[in-house]
PDB file of C-alpha atoms in Angstrom:
ATOM      1  CA  MET A 152    -177.917 203.282 -11.211  1.00  0.00           C
ATOM      2  CA  LYS A 153    -174.366 203.794 -12.304  1.00  0.00           C
ATOM      3  CA  ILE A 154    -171.864 201.041 -11.433  1.00  0.00           C
ATOM      4  CA  ASN A 155    -168.261 202.147 -11.079  1.00  0.00           C
ATOM      5  CA  LYS A 156    -165.018 200.273 -10.408  1.00  0.00           C
ATOM      6  CA  GLN A 157    -165.029 201.020  -6.668  1.00  0.00           C
ATOM      7  CA  PHE A 158    -168.501 199.545  -6.205  1.00  0.00           C
ATOM      8  CA  VAL A 159    -167.550 196.361  -8.102  1.00  0.00           C
ATOM      9  CA  PHE A 160    -164.355 195.988  -6.069  1.00  0.00           C
ATOM     10  CA  SER A 161    -166.273 196.530  -2.806  1.00  0.00           C
ATOM     11  CA  VAL A 162    -168.817 193.854  -3.738  1.00  0.00           C
ATOM     12  CA  PHE A 163    -166.011 191.456  -4.689  1.00  0.00           C
ATOM     13  CA  VAL A 164    -164.156 192.006  -1.385  1.00  0.00           C
ATOM     14  CA  GLY A 165    -167.414 191.595   0.563  1.00  0.00           C
ATOM     15  CA  PHE A 166    -168.172 188.354  -1.272  1.00  0.00           C
ATOM     16  CA  MET A 167    -164.655 187.051  -0.513  1.00  0.00           C
ATOM     17  CA  MET A 168    -165.025 187.864   3.187  1.00  0.00           C
ATOM     18  CA  ILE A 169    -168.382 186.109   3.433  1.00  0.00           C
ATOM     19  CA  THR A 170    -167.153 182.976   1.650  1.00  0.00           C
ATOM     20  CA  TRP A 171    -164.027 182.922   3.840  1.00  0.00           C
ATOM     21  CA  ALA A 172    -166.164 183.080   7.011  1.00  0.00           C
ATOM     22  CA  VAL A 173    -168.474 180.318   5.744  1.00  0.00           C
ATOM     23  CA  GLY A 174    -165.459 178.173   4.808  1.00  0.00           C
ATOM     24  CA  ILE A 175    -163.932 178.529   8.268  1.00  0.00           C
ATOM     25  CA  ALA A 176    -167.255 177.658   9.916  1.00  0.00           C
ATOM     26  CA  LEU A 177    -167.673 174.556   7.762  1.00  0.00           C
ATOM     27  CA  SER A 178    -164.092 173.372   8.233  1.00  0.00           C
ATOM     28  CA  SER A 179    -164.449 173.511  12.009  1.00  0.00           C
ATOM     29  CA  GLN A 180    -167.422 171.152  11.752  1.00  0.00           C
ATOM     30  CA  ILE A 181    -165.550 168.507   9.751  1.00  0.00           C
ATOM     31  CA  HIS A 182    -164.033 165.782  11.909  1.00  0.00           C
ATOM     32  CA  THR A 183    -161.183 164.029  10.177  1.00  0.00           C
ATOM     33  CA  LYS A 184    -160.338 160.505  11.159  1.00  0.00           C
ATOM     34  CA  THR A 185    -156.814 160.235  12.534  1.00  0.00           C
ATOM     35  CA  ASN A 186    -154.699 157.122  12.563  1.00  0.00           C
ATOM     36  CA  SER A 187    -153.450 157.731  16.068  1.00  0.00           C
ATOM     37  CA  PHE A 188    -153.496 155.182  18.832  1.00  0.00           C
ATOM     38  CA  SER A 189    -153.510 155.660  22.561  1.00  0.00           C
ATOM     39  CA  VAL A 190    -150.068 155.215  24.017  1.00  0.00           C
ATOM     40  CA  SER A 191    -149.794 152.766  26.879  1.00  0.00           C
ATOM     41  CA  ASN A 192    -146.814 152.355  29.214  1.00  0.00           C
ATOM     42  CA  PHE A 193    -146.204 148.685  28.485  1.00  0.00           C
ATOM     43  CA  TYR A 194    -146.586 146.516  25.386  1.00  0.00           C
ATOM     44  CA  ASP A 195    -146.126 142.751  25.293  1.00  0.00           C
ATOM     45  CA  GLN A 196    -146.373 142.565  21.513  1.00  0.00           C
ATOM     46  CA  LEU A 197    -144.198 143.987  18.761  1.00  0.00           C
ATOM     47  CA  LEU A 198    -144.910 147.576  17.835  1.00  0.00           C
ATOM     48  CA  THR A 199    -145.108 148.711  14.237  1.00  0.00           C
ATOM     49  CA  ALA A 200    -142.732 151.339  12.910  1.00  0.00           C
ATOM     50  CA  LYS A 201    -145.553 153.904  12.842  1.00  0.00           C
ATOM     51  CA  GLU A 202    -146.403 153.210  16.470  1.00  0.00           C
ATOM     52  CA  LYS A 203    -142.765 153.607  17.485  1.00  0.00           C
ATOM     53  CA  VAL A 204    -142.533 156.891  15.625  1.00  0.00           C
ATOM     54  CA  ALA A 205    -145.735 158.111  17.298  1.00  0.00           C
ATOM     55  CA  ILE A 206    -144.311 157.238  20.721  1.00  0.00           C
ATOM     56  CA  LEU A 207    -141.035 159.034  20.027  1.00  0.00           C
ATOM     57  CA  ARG A 208    -142.800 162.063  18.546  1.00  0.00           C
ATOM     58  CA  SER A 209    -144.832 162.368  21.731  1.00  0.00           C
ATOM     59  CA  GLY A 210    -141.545 162.955  23.568  1.00  0.00           C
ATOM     60  CA  LYS A 211    -141.443 159.608  25.347  1.00  0.00           C
ATOM     61  CA  VAL A 212    -138.500 157.252  25.668  1.00  0.00           C
ATOM     62  CA  LEU A 213    -138.990 153.770  24.210  1.00  0.00           C
ATOM     63  CA  ILE A 214    -137.329 150.776  25.853  1.00  0.00           C
ATOM     64  CA  GLU A 215    -137.242 147.789  23.504  1.00  0.00           C
ATOM     65  CA  TYR A 216    -136.663 144.469  25.225  1.00  0.00           C
ATOM     66  CA  LEU A 217    -136.878 141.363  23.056  1.00  0.00           C
ATOM     67  CA  TYR A 218    -135.795 138.400  25.178  1.00  0.00           C
ATOM     68  CA  LEU A 219    -135.558 134.632  25.421  1.00  0.00           C
ATOM     69  CA  PHE A 220    -137.502 132.970  28.248  1.00  0.00           C
ATOM     70  CA  GLY A 221    -135.612 132.578  31.483  1.00  0.00           C
ATOM     71  CA  PRO A 222    -135.627 133.733  35.105  1.00  0.00           C
ATOM     72  CA  ASP A 223    -133.170 136.588  34.469  1.00  0.00           C
ATOM     73  CA  ALA A 224    -135.191 137.799  31.506  1.00  0.00           C
ATOM     74  CA  GLU A 225    -138.439 137.732  33.469  1.00  0.00           C
ATOM     75  CA  GLN A 226    -136.799 139.731  36.273  1.00  0.00           C
ATOM     76  CA  LYS A 227    -135.505 142.331  33.826  1.00  0.00           C
ATOM     77  CA  LYS A 228    -138.963 142.534  32.245  1.00  0.00           C
ATOM     78  CA  ALA A 229    -140.456 143.154  35.699  1.00  0.00           C
ATOM     79  CA  ASP A 230    -137.819 145.835  36.370  1.00  0.00           C
ATOM     80  CA  TYR A 231    -138.719 147.562  33.104  1.00  0.00           C
ATOM     81  CA  GLN A 232    -142.429 147.398  33.955  1.00  0.00           C
ATOM     82  CA  ALA A 233    -141.762 148.980  37.343  1.00  0.00           C
ATOM     83  CA  PHE A 234    -139.620 151.651  35.718  1.00  0.00           C
ATOM     84  CA  ALA A 235    -142.330 152.426  33.145  1.00  0.00           C
ATOM     85  CA  SER A 236    -144.987 152.713  35.842  1.00  0.00           C
ATOM     86  CA  ARG A 237    -142.701 154.997  37.868  1.00  0.00           C
ATOM     87  CA  PHE A 238    -142.222 157.338  34.890  1.00  0.00           C
ATOM     88  CA  LYS A 239    -145.559 156.672  33.221  1.00  0.00           C
ATOM     89  CA  ASP A 240    -145.658 159.953  31.321  1.00  0.00           C
ATOM     90  CA  LEU A 241    -142.135 159.616  29.951  1.00  0.00           C
ATOM     91  CA  VAL A 242    -141.348 155.934  29.308  1.00  0.00           C
ATOM     92  CA  VAL A 243    -142.895 153.220  27.141  1.00  0.00           C
ATOM     93  CA  VAL A 244    -141.659 149.625  27.331  1.00  0.00           C
ATOM     94  CA  GLU A 245    -141.975 147.045  24.581  1.00  0.00           C
ATOM     95  CA  ALA A 246    -141.112 143.650  26.135  1.00  0.00           C
ATOM     96  CA  VAL A 247    -141.680 140.655  23.886  1.00  0.00           C
ATOM     97  CA  ALA A 248    -140.493 137.068  24.169  1.00  0.00           C
ATOM     98  CA  VAL A 249    -138.750 135.842  21.011  1.00  0.00           C
ATOM     99  CA  SER A 250    -137.887 132.370  19.849  1.00  0.00           C
ATOM    100  CA  SER A 251    -134.335 132.858  18.592  1.00  0.00           C
ATOM    101  CA  GLY A 252    -131.230 134.275  20.231  1.00  0.00           C
ATOM    102  CA  ASN A 253    -130.369 136.445  17.247  1.00  0.00           C
ATOM    103  CA  GLN A 254    -133.666 138.311  17.667  1.00  0.00           C
ATOM    104  CA  THR A 255    -132.934 139.561  21.180  1.00  0.00           C
ATOM    105  CA  LEU A 256    -132.717 143.276  21.748  1.00  0.00           C
ATOM    106  CA  ASP A 257    -132.219 145.418  24.839  1.00  0.00           C
ATOM    107  CA  GLN A 258    -132.060 149.139  24.095  1.00  0.00           C
ATOM    108  CA  MET A 259    -133.463 152.556  24.869  1.00  0.00           C
ATOM    109  CA  ILE A 260    -134.497 154.921  22.095  1.00  0.00           C
ATOM    110  CA  VAL A 261    -134.857 158.590  22.981  1.00  0.00           C
ATOM    111  CA  PRO A 262    -137.018 161.065  21.009  1.00  0.00           C
ATOM    112  CA  THR A 263    -133.937 162.517  19.306  1.00  0.00           C
ATOM    113  CA  GLY A 264    -133.364 159.113  17.698  1.00  0.00           C
ATOM    114  CA  ASP A 265    -130.336 158.115  19.748  1.00  0.00           C
ATOM    115  CA  VAL A 266    -130.166 154.410  20.612  1.00  0.00           C
ATOM    116  CA  ILE A 267    -128.604 153.455  23.950  1.00  0.00           C
ATOM    117  CA  PRO A 268    -127.784 149.772  24.532  1.00  0.00           C
ATOM    118  CA  LEU A 269    -129.038 148.449  27.881  1.00  0.00           C
ATOM    119  CA  ASP A 270    -127.377 145.019  27.795  1.00  0.00           C
ATOM    120  CA  ASN A 271    -125.050 145.693  30.720  1.00  0.00           C
ATOM    121  CA  VAL A 272    -127.238 148.162  32.632  1.00  0.00           C
ATOM    122  CA  SER A 273    -128.579 146.992  35.980  1.00  0.00           C
ATOM    123  CA  SER A 274    -131.974 148.046  37.300  1.00  0.00           C
ATOM    124  CA  SER A 275    -130.310 150.423  39.786  1.00  0.00           C
ATOM    125  CA  ASP A 276    -128.309 152.088  36.981  1.00  0.00           C
ATOM    126  CA  LEU A 277    -131.307 152.412  34.679  1.00  0.00           C
ATOM    127  CA  ILE A 278    -132.357 155.728  36.231  1.00  0.00           C
ATOM    128  CA  ASP A 279    -128.858 157.121  35.581  1.00  0.00           C
ATOM    129  CA  VAL A 280    -128.965 156.134  31.913  1.00  0.00           C
ATOM    130  CA  PHE A 281    -132.494 157.502  31.596  1.00  0.00           C
ATOM    131  CA  CYS A 282    -131.632 160.847  33.216  1.00  0.00           C
ATOM    132  CA  LYS A 283    -128.492 161.220  31.123  1.00  0.00           C
ATOM    133  CA  ASN A 284    -130.262 160.600  27.805  1.00  0.00           C
ATOM    134  CA  SER A 285    -133.869 161.662  28.318  1.00  0.00           C
ATOM    135  CA  TYR A 286    -135.099 164.639  26.357  1.00  0.00           C
ATOM    136  CA  VAL A 287    -137.610 165.561  29.077  1.00  0.00           C
ATOM    137  CA  GLN A 288    -136.181 165.437  32.583  1.00  0.00           C
ATOM    138  CA  PRO A 289    -138.492 164.339  35.413  1.00  0.00           C
ATOM    139  CA  LYS A 290    -138.094 165.879  38.853  1.00  0.00           C
ATOM    140  CA  GLU A 291    -136.170 162.811  40.080  1.00  0.00           C
ATOM    141  CA  CYS A 292    -133.437 163.564  37.557  1.00  0.00           C
ATOM    142  CA  LEU A 293    -133.361 167.267  38.278  1.00  0.00           C
ATOM    143  CA  LEU A 294    -133.242 166.827  42.054  1.00  0.00           C
ATOM    144  CA  ARG A 295    -130.311 164.396  41.840  1.00  0.00           C
ATOM    145  CA  GLU A 296    -128.088 167.230  40.633  1.00  0.00           C
ATOM    146  CA  ILE A 297    -128.631 169.212  43.847  1.00  0.00           C
TER     147      ILE A 297
END
């Protein structure tokens, strides 16, 4: 049997196609372990930088509230919890009690990376700040414009 260049090339292409198909089938069976975590609406412990990035990459707004104990702080924490449960698919709250006044923090971080201070924002104005800066607009924000 005479072997010519076309036959050799055809066998080579056929071999490549078969190995490609086997490689795709095997790669679909491999389960890689991911370092993702399930995102909750409320955290009462400090988040790591990777967790914050994962939250922001998912398109959610992160409200960081590091506070000193007190009745006003507990009320604001409760307001943030209520806000996070109202917009559970869009907002994550990190509320943690700290021991020193220079560690306090009250801010909103949107997925674009913008940081909005919430020090002087009341609970009734929080929806306005959220709607103005949120990347994803819930129906409450869109219907307010009408």
